[in-house]
PDB file of C-alpha atoms in Angstrom:
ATOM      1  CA  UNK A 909       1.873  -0.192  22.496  1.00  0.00           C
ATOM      2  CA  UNK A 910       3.969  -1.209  19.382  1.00  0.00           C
ATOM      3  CA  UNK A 911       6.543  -0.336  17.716  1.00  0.00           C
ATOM      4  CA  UNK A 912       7.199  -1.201  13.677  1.00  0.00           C
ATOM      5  CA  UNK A 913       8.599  -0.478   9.836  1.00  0.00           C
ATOM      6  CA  UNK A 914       7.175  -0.812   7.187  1.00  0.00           C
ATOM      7  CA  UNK A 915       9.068  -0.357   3.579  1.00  0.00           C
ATOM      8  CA  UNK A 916       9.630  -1.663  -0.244  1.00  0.00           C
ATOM      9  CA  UNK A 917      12.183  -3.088  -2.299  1.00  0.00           C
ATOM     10  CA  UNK A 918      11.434  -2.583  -5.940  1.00  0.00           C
ATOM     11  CA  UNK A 919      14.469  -4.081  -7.154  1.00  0.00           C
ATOM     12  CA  UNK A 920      13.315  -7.379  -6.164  1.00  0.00           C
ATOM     13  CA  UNK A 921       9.593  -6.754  -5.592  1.00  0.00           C
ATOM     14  CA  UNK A 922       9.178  -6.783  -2.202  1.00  0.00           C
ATOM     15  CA  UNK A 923       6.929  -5.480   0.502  1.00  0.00           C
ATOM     16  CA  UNK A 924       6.654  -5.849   3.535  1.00  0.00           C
ATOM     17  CA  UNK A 925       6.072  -4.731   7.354  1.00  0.00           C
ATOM     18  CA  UNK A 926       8.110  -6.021  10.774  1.00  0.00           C
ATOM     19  CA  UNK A 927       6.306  -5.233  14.038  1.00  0.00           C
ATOM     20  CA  UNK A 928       6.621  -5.789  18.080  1.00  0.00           C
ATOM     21  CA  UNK A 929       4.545  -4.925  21.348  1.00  0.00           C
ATOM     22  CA  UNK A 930       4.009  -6.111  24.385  1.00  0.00           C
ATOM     23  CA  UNK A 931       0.945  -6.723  23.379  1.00  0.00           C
ATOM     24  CA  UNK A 932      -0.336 -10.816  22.417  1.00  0.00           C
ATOM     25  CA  UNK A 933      -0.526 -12.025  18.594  1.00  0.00           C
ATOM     26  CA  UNK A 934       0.539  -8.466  17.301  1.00  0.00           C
ATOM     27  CA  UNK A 935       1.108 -10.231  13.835  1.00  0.00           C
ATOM     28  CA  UNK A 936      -2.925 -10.977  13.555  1.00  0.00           C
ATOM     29  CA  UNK A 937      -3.641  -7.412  13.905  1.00  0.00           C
ATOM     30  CA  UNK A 938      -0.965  -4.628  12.681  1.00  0.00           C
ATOM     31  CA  UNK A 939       0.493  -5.831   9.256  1.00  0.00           C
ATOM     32  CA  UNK A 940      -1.130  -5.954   6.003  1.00  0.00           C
ATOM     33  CA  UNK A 941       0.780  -5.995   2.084  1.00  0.00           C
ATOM     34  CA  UNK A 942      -0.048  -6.867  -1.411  1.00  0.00           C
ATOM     35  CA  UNK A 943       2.673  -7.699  -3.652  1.00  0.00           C
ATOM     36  CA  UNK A 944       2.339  -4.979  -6.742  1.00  0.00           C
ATOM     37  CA  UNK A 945       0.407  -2.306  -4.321  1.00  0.00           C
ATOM     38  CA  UNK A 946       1.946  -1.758  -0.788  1.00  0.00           C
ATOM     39  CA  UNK A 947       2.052  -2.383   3.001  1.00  0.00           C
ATOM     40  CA  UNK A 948       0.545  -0.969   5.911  1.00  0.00           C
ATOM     41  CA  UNK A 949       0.725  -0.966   9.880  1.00  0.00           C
ATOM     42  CA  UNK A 950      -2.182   0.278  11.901  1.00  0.00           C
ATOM     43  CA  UNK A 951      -1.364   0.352  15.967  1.00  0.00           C
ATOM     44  CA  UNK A 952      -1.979   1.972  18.826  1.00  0.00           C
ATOM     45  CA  UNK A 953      -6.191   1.893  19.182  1.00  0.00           C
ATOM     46  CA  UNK A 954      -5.742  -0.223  15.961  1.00  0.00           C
ATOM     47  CA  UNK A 955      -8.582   0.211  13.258  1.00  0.00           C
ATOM     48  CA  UNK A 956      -8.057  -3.083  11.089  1.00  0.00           C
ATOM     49  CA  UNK A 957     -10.253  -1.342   8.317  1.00  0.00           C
ATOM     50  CA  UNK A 958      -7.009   0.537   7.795  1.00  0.00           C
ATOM     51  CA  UNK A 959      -5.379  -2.547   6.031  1.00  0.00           C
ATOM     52  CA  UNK A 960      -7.843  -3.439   3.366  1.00  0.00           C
ATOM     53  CA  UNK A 961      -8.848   0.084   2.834  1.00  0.00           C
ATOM     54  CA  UNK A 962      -5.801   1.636   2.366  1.00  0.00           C
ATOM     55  CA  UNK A 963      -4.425  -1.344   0.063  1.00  0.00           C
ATOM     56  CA  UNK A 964      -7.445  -0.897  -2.197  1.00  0.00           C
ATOM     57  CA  UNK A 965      -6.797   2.656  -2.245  1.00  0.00           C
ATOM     58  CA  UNK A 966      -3.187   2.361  -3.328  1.00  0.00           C
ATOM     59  CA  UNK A 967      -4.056   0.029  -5.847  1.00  0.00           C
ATOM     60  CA  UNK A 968      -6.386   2.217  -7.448  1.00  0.00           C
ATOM     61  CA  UNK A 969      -3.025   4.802  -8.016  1.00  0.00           C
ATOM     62  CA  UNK A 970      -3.491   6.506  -4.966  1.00  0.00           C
ATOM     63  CA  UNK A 971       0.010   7.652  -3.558  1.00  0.00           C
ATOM     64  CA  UNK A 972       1.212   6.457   0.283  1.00  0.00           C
ATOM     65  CA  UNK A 973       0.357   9.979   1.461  1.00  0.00           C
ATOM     66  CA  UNK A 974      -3.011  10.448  -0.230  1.00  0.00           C
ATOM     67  CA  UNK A 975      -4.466   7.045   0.647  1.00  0.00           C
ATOM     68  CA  UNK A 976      -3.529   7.411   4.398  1.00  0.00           C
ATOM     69  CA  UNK A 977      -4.633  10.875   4.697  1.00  0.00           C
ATOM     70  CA  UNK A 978      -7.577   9.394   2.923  1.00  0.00           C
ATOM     71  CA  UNK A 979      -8.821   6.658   5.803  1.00  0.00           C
ATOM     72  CA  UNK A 980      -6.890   8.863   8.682  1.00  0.00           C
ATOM     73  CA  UNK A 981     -10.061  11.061   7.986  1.00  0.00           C
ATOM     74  CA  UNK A 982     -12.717   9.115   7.217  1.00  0.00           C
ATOM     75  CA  UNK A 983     -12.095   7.900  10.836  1.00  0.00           C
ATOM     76  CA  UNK A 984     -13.904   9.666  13.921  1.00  0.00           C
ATOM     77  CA  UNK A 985     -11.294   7.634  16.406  1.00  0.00           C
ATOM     78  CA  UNK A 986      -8.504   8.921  14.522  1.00  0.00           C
ATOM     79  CA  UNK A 987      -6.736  11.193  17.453  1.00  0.00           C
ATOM     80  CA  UNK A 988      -5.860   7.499  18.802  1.00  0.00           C
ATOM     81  CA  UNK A 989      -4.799   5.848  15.562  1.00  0.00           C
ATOM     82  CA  UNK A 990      -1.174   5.261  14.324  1.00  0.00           C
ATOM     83  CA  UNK A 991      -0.476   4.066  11.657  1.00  0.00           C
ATOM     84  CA  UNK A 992       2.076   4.258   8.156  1.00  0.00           C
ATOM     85  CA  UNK A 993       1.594   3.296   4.718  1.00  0.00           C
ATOM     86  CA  UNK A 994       4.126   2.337   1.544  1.00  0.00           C
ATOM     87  CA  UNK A 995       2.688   2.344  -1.908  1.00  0.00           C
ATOM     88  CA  UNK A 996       3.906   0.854  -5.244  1.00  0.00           C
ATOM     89  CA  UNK A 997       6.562   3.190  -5.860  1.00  0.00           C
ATOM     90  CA  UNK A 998       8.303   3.078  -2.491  1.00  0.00           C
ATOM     91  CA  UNK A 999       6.606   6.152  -1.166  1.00  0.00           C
ATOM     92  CA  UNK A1000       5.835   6.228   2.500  1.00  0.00           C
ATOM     93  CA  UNK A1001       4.186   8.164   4.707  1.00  0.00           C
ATOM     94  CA  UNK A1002       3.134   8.100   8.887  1.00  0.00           C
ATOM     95  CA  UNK A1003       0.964   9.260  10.928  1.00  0.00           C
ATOM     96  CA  UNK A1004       0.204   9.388  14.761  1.00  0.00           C
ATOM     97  CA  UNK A1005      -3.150  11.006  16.277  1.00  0.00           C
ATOM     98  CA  UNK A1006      -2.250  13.382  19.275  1.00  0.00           C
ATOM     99  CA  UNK A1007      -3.974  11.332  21.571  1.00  0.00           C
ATOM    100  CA  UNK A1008      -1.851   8.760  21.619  1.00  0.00           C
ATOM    101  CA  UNK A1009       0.239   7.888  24.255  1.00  0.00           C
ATOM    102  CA  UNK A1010       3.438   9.012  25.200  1.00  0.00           C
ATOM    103  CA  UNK A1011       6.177   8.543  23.528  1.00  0.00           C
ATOM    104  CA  UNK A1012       4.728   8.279  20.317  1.00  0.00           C
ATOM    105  CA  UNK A1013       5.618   9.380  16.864  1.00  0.00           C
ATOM    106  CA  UNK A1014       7.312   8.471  13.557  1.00  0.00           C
ATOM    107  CA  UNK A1015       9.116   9.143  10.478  1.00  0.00           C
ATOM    108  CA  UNK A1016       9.632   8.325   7.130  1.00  0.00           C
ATOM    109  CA  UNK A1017      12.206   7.694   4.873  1.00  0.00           C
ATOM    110  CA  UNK A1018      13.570   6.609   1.394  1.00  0.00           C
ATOM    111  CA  UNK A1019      11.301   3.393   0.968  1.00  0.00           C
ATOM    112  CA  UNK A1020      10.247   3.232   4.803  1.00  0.00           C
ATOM    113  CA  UNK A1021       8.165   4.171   7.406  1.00  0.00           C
ATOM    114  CA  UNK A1022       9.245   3.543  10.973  1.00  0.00           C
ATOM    115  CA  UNK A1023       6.859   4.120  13.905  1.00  0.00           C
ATOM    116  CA  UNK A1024       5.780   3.468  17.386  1.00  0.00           C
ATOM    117  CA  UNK A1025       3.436   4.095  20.679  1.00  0.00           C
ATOM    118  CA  UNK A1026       4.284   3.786  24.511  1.00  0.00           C
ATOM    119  CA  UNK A1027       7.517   3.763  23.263  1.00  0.00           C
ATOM    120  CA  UNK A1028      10.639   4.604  26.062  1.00  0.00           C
ATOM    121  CA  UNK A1029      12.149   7.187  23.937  1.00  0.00           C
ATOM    122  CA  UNK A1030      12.147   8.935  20.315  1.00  0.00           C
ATOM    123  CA  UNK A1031      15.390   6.963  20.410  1.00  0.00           C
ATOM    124  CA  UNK A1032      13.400   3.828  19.478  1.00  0.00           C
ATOM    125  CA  UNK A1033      12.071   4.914  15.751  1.00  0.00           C
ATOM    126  CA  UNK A1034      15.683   6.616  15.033  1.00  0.00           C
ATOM    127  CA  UNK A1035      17.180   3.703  15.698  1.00  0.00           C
ATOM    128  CA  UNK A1036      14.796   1.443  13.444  1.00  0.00           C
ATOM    129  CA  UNK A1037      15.093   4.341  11.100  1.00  0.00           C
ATOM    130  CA  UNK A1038      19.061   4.423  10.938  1.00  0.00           C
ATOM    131  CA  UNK A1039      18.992   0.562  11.019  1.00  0.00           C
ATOM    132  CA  UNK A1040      17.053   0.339   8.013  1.00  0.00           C
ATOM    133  CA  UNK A1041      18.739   2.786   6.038  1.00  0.00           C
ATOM    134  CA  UNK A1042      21.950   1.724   6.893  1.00  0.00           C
ATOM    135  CA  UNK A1043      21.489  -2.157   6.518  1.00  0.00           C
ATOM    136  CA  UNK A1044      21.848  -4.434   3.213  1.00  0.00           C
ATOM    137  CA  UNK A1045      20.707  -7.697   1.970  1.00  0.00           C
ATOM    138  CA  UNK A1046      16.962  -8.295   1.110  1.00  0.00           C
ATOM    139  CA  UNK A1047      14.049  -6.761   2.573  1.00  0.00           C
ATOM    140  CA  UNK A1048      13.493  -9.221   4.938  1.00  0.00           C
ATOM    141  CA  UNK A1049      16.586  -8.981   6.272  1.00  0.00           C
ATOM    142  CA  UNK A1050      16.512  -4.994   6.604  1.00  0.00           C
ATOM    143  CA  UNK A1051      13.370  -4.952   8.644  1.00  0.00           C
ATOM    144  CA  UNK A1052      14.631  -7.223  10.358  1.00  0.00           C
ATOM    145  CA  UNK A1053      17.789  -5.465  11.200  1.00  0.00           C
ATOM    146  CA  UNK A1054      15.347  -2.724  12.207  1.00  0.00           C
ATOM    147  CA  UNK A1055      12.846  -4.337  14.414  1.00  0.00           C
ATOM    148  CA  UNK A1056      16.391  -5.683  16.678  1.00  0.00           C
ATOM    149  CA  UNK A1057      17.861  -2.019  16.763  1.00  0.00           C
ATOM    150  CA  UNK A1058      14.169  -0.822  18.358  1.00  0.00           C
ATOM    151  CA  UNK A1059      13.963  -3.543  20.498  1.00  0.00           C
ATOM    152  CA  UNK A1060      17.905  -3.284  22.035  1.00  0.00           C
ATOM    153  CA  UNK A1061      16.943   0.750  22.188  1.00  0.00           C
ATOM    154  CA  UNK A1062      14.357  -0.031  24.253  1.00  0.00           C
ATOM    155  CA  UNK A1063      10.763  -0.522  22.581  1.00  0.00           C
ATOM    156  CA  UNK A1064       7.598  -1.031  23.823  1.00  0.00           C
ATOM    157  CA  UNK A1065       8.225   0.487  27.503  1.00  0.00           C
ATOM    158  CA  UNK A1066       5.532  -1.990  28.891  1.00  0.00           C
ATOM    159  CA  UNK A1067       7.964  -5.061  27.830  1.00  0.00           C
ATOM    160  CA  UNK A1068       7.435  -7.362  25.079  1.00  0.00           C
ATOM    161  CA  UNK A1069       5.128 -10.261  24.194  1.00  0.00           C
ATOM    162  CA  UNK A1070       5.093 -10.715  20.308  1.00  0.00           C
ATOM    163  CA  UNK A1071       6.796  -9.699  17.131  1.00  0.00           C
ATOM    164  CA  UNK A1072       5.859 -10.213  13.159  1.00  0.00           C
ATOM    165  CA  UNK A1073       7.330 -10.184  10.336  1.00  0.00           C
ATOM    166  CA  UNK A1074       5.564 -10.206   6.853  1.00  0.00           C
ATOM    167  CA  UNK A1075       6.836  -9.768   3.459  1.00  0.00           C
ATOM    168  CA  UNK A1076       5.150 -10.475  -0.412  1.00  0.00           C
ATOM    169  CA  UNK A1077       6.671 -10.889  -3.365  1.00  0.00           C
ATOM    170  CA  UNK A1078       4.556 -11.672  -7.158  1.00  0.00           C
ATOM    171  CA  UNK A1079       4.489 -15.459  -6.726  1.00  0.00           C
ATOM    172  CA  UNK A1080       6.530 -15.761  -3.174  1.00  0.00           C
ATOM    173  CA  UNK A1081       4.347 -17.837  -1.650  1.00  0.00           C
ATOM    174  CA  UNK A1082       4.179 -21.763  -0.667  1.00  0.00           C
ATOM    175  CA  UNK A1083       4.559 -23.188  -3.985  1.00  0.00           C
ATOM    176  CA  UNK A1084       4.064 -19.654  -5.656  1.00  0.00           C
ATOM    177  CA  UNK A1085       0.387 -19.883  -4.537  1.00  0.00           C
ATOM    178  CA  UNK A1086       0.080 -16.502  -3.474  1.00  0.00           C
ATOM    179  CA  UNK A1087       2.077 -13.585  -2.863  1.00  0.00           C
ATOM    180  CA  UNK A1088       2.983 -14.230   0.870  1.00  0.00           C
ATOM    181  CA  UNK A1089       6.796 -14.827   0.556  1.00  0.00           C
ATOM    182  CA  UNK A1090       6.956 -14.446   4.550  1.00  0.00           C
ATOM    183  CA  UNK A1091       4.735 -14.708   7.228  1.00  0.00           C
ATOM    184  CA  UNK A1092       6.618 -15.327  10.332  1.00  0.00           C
ATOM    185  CA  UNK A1093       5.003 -14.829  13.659  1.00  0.00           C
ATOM    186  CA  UNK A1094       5.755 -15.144  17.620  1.00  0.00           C
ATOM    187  CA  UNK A1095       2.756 -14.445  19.505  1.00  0.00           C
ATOM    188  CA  UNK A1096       3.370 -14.778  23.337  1.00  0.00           C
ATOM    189  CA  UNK A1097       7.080 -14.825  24.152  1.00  0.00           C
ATOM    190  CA  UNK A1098       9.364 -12.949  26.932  1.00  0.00           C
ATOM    191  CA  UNK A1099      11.771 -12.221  24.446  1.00  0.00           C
ATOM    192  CA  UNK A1100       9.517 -12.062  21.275  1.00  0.00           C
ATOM    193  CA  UNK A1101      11.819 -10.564  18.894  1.00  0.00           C
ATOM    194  CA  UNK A1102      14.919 -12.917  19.104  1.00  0.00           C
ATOM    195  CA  UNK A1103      12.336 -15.608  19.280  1.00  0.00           C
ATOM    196  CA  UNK A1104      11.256 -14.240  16.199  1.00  0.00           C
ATOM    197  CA  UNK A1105      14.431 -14.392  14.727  1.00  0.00           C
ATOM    198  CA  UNK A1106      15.007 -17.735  15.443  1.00  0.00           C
ATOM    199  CA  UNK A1107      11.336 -18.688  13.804  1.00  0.00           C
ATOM    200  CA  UNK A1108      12.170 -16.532  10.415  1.00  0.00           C
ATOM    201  CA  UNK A1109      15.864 -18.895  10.233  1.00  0.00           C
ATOM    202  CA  UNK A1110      14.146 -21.871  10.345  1.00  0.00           C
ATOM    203  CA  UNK A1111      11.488 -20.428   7.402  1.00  0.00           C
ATOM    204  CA  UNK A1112      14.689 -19.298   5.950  1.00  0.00           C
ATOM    205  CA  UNK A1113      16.729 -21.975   5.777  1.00  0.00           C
ATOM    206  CA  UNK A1114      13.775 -24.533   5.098  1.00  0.00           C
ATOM    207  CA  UNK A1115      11.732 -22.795   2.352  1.00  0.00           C
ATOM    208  CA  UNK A1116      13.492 -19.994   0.806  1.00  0.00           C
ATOM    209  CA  UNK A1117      15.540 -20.523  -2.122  1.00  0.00           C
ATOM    210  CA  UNK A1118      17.688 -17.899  -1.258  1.00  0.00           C
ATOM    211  CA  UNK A1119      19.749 -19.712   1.274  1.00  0.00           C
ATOM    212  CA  UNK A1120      19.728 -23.390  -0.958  1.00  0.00           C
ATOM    213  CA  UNK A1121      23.228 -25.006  -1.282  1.00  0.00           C
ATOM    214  CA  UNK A1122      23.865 -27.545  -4.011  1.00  0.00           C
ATOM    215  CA  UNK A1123      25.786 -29.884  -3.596  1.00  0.00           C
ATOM    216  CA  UNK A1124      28.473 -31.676  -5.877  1.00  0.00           C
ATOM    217  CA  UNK A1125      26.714 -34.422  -7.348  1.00  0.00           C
ATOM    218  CA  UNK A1126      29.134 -38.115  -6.500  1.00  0.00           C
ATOM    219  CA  UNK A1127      28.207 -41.550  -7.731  1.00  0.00           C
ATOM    220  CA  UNK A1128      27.368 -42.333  -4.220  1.00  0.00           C
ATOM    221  CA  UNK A1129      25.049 -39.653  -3.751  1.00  0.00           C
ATOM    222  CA  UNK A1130      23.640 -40.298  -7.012  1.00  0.00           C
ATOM    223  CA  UNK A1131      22.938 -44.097  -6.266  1.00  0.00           C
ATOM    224  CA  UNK A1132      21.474 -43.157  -3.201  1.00  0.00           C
ATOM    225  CA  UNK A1133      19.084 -40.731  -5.012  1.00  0.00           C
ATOM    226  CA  UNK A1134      18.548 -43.624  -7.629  1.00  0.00           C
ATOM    227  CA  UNK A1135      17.908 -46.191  -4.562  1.00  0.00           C
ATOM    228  CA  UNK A1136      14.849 -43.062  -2.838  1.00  0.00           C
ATOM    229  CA  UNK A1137      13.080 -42.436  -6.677  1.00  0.00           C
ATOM    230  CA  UNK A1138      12.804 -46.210  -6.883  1.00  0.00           C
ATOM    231  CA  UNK A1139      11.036 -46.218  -4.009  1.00  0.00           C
ATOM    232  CA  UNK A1140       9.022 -43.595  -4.990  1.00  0.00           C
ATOM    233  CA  UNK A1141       7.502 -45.106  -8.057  1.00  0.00           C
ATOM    234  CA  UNK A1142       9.582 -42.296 -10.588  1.00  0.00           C
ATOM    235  CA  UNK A1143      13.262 -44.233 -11.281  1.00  0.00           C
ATOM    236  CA  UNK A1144      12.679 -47.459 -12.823  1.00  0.00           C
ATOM    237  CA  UNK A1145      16.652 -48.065 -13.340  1.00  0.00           C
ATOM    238  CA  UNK A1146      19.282 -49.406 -11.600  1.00  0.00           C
ATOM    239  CA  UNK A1147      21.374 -47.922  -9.106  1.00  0.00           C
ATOM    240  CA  UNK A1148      24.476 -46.866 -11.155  1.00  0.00           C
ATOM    241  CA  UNK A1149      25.682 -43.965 -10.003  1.00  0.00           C
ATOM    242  CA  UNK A1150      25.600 -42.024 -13.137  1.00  0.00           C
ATOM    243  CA  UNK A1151      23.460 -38.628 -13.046  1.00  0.00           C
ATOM    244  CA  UNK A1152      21.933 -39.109 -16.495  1.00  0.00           C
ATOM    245  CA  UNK A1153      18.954 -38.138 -17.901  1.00  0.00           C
ATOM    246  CA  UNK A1154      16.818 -40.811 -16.986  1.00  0.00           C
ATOM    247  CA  UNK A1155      17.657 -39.676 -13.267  1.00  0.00           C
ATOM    248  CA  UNK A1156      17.559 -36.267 -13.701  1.00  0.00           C
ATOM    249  CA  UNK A1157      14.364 -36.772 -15.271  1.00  0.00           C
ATOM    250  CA  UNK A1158      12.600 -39.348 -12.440  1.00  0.00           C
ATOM    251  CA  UNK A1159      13.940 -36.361  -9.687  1.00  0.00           C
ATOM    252  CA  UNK A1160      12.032 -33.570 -12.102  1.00  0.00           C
ATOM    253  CA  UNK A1161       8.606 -35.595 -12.373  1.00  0.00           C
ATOM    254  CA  UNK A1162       8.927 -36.495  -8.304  1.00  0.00           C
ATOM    255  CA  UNK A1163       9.737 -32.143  -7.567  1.00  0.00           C
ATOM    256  CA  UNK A1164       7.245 -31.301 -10.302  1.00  0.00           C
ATOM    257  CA  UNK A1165       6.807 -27.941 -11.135  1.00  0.00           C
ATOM    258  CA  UNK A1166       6.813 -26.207  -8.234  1.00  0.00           C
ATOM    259  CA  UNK A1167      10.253 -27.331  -7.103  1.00  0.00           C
ATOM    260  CA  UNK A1168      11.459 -25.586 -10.263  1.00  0.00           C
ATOM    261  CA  UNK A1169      14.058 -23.451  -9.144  1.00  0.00           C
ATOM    262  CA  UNK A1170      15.743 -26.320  -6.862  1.00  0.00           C
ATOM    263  CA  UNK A1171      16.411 -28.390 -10.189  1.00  0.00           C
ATOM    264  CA  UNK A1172      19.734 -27.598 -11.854  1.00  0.00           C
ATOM    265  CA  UNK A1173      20.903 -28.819 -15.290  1.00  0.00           C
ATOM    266  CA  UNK A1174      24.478 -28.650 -13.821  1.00  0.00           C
ATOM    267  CA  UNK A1175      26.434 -32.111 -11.481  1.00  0.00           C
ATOM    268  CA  UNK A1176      24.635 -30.162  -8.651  1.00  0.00           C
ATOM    269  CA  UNK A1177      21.774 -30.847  -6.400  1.00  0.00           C
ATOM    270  CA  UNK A1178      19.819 -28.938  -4.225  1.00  0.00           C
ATOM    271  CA  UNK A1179      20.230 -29.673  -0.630  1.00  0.00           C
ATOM    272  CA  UNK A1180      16.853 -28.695   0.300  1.00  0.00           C
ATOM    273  CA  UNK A1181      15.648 -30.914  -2.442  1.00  0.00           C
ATOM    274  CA  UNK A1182      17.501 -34.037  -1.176  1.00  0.00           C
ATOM    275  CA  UNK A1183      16.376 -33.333   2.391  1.00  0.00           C
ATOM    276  CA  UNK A1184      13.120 -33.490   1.011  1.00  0.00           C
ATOM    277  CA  UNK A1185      13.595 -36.476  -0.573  1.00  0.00           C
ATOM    278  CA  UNK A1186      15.431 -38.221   2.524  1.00  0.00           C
ATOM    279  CA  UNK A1187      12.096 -37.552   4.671  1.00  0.00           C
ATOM    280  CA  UNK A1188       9.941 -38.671   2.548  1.00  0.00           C
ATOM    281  CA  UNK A1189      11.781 -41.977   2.012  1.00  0.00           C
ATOM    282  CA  UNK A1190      12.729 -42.689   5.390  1.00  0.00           C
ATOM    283  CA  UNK A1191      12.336 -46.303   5.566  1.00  0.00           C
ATOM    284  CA  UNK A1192      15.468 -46.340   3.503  1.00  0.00           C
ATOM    285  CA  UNK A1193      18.080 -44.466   6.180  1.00  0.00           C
TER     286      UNK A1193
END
């Protein structure tokens, strides 16, 4: 009843898994990763032990194949599992028990795993598969690219209902608190995986420094920056426009550390940044 990648980008430390179904709140049940060790997708009669089992496993050293074919038969139920796992060095390996149903199946790749149940056609996982390989940008943005070219092929052939999309990175997360760089989720939606498209551009464009622009710093700008520190408590100056170090160092103690990379020593300033600042300052306009 689901259809989904999973794959690895060492070059930037990535891992991650992208998933749909017409099933509700597919995200709380099919994807697991840790940054450094892997990813995994158990579907169809889902066993959730699969996740945490198989991540431990690969962490110990075990390879994608070994550790799957590891918990694949430790399980009695396993004629009615799918599911795929990547491991630290981009190996990945699938598997689908012959009980489940029709179509079902998947392959793997260079750095992927693409897979599905109750699917409409073999066409489904080919088309993830050629998707993947084919497309560029960061991970996030392949799997993406792959979860689309499975849905417009056809997908779940119940319907859909919900999509995921989760990817770590050393450090990625919310104020490099953890490792989960994205975590995106639609869980009941008619069209779930353009919905979830529209959910990761928001995360996109509002947390992830990939997609900051910096703008040219003016003496207007800078007063009004000036003007929102004061408020703050951090600027104790007057508004003149200049971008010196007293004001680059007010805007530093009022990011703190974990705004690191949206500082620049450059005339530039995050926009994300100054958004930031603008809402928390609104009484000034």
């Amino acid at each position: 009843m689901t259809f989904s990648i999973v794959a690895a980008d060492l070059e930037r430390g990535d891992w991650g898994v992208a998933v749909a179904s017409k099933f509700p709140c597919v995200g709380a049940v099919v994807p697991y990763a840790r940054a450094g060790v892997g990813a995994v997708a158990t579907q169809a009669s889902a066993n959730p032990t699969f996740g945490p089992d198989g991540l431990g496993l690969m962490a110990s050293g075990m390879t994608a194949q070994v550790a799957l074919d590891t918990v694949v038969a430790k399980d009695e139920g396993r004629t009615e599992r799918q599911v795929a796992f990547v491991d630290a060095s981009a190996n990945a390996a699938t598997f689908t028990g012959g009980e489940c149903m029709e179509w079902a199946g998947g392959t793997a790749g260079e750095g992927f795993a693409a897979q599905g149940n109750i699917l409409v056609g073999e066409t489904v996982v080919s088309a993830m598969a050629e998707a993947f390989a084919a497309g560029d940008g960061d991970l996030c943005d392949r799997l993406l690219a792959a979860l689309v070219a499975g849905d417009a092929a056809g997908g779940d052939r119940r319907g859909k209902q919900s999509a995921a999309l989760l990817v770590v990175r050393e450090g990625g997360g919310f104020n490099g608190r953890n490792d989960r760089y994205i975590d995106c989720r639609v869980d009941d939606h008619p069209d779930a995986v353009a919905e979830l498209l529209r959910v990761f551009t928001a995360w996109d464009e509002t947390i992830l420094v990939r997609n900051d622009l910096w703008l040219p710093i003016t003496p207007d700008l800078v007063r009004e920056i000036q003007r929102r520190l004061r408020a703050i408590g951090t600027y104790a100056g007057e508004e003149t426009g200049a971008y010196d170090e007293a004001t680059r160092g007010a805007l530093a103690a009022w990011a703190g550390d974990d705004a690191g990379e949206r500082l620049s020593d450059g005339d530039e300033v995050s926009q994300w940044l100054l958004r930031l600042l603008r809402d928390v300052t609104p009484e000034l306009g």
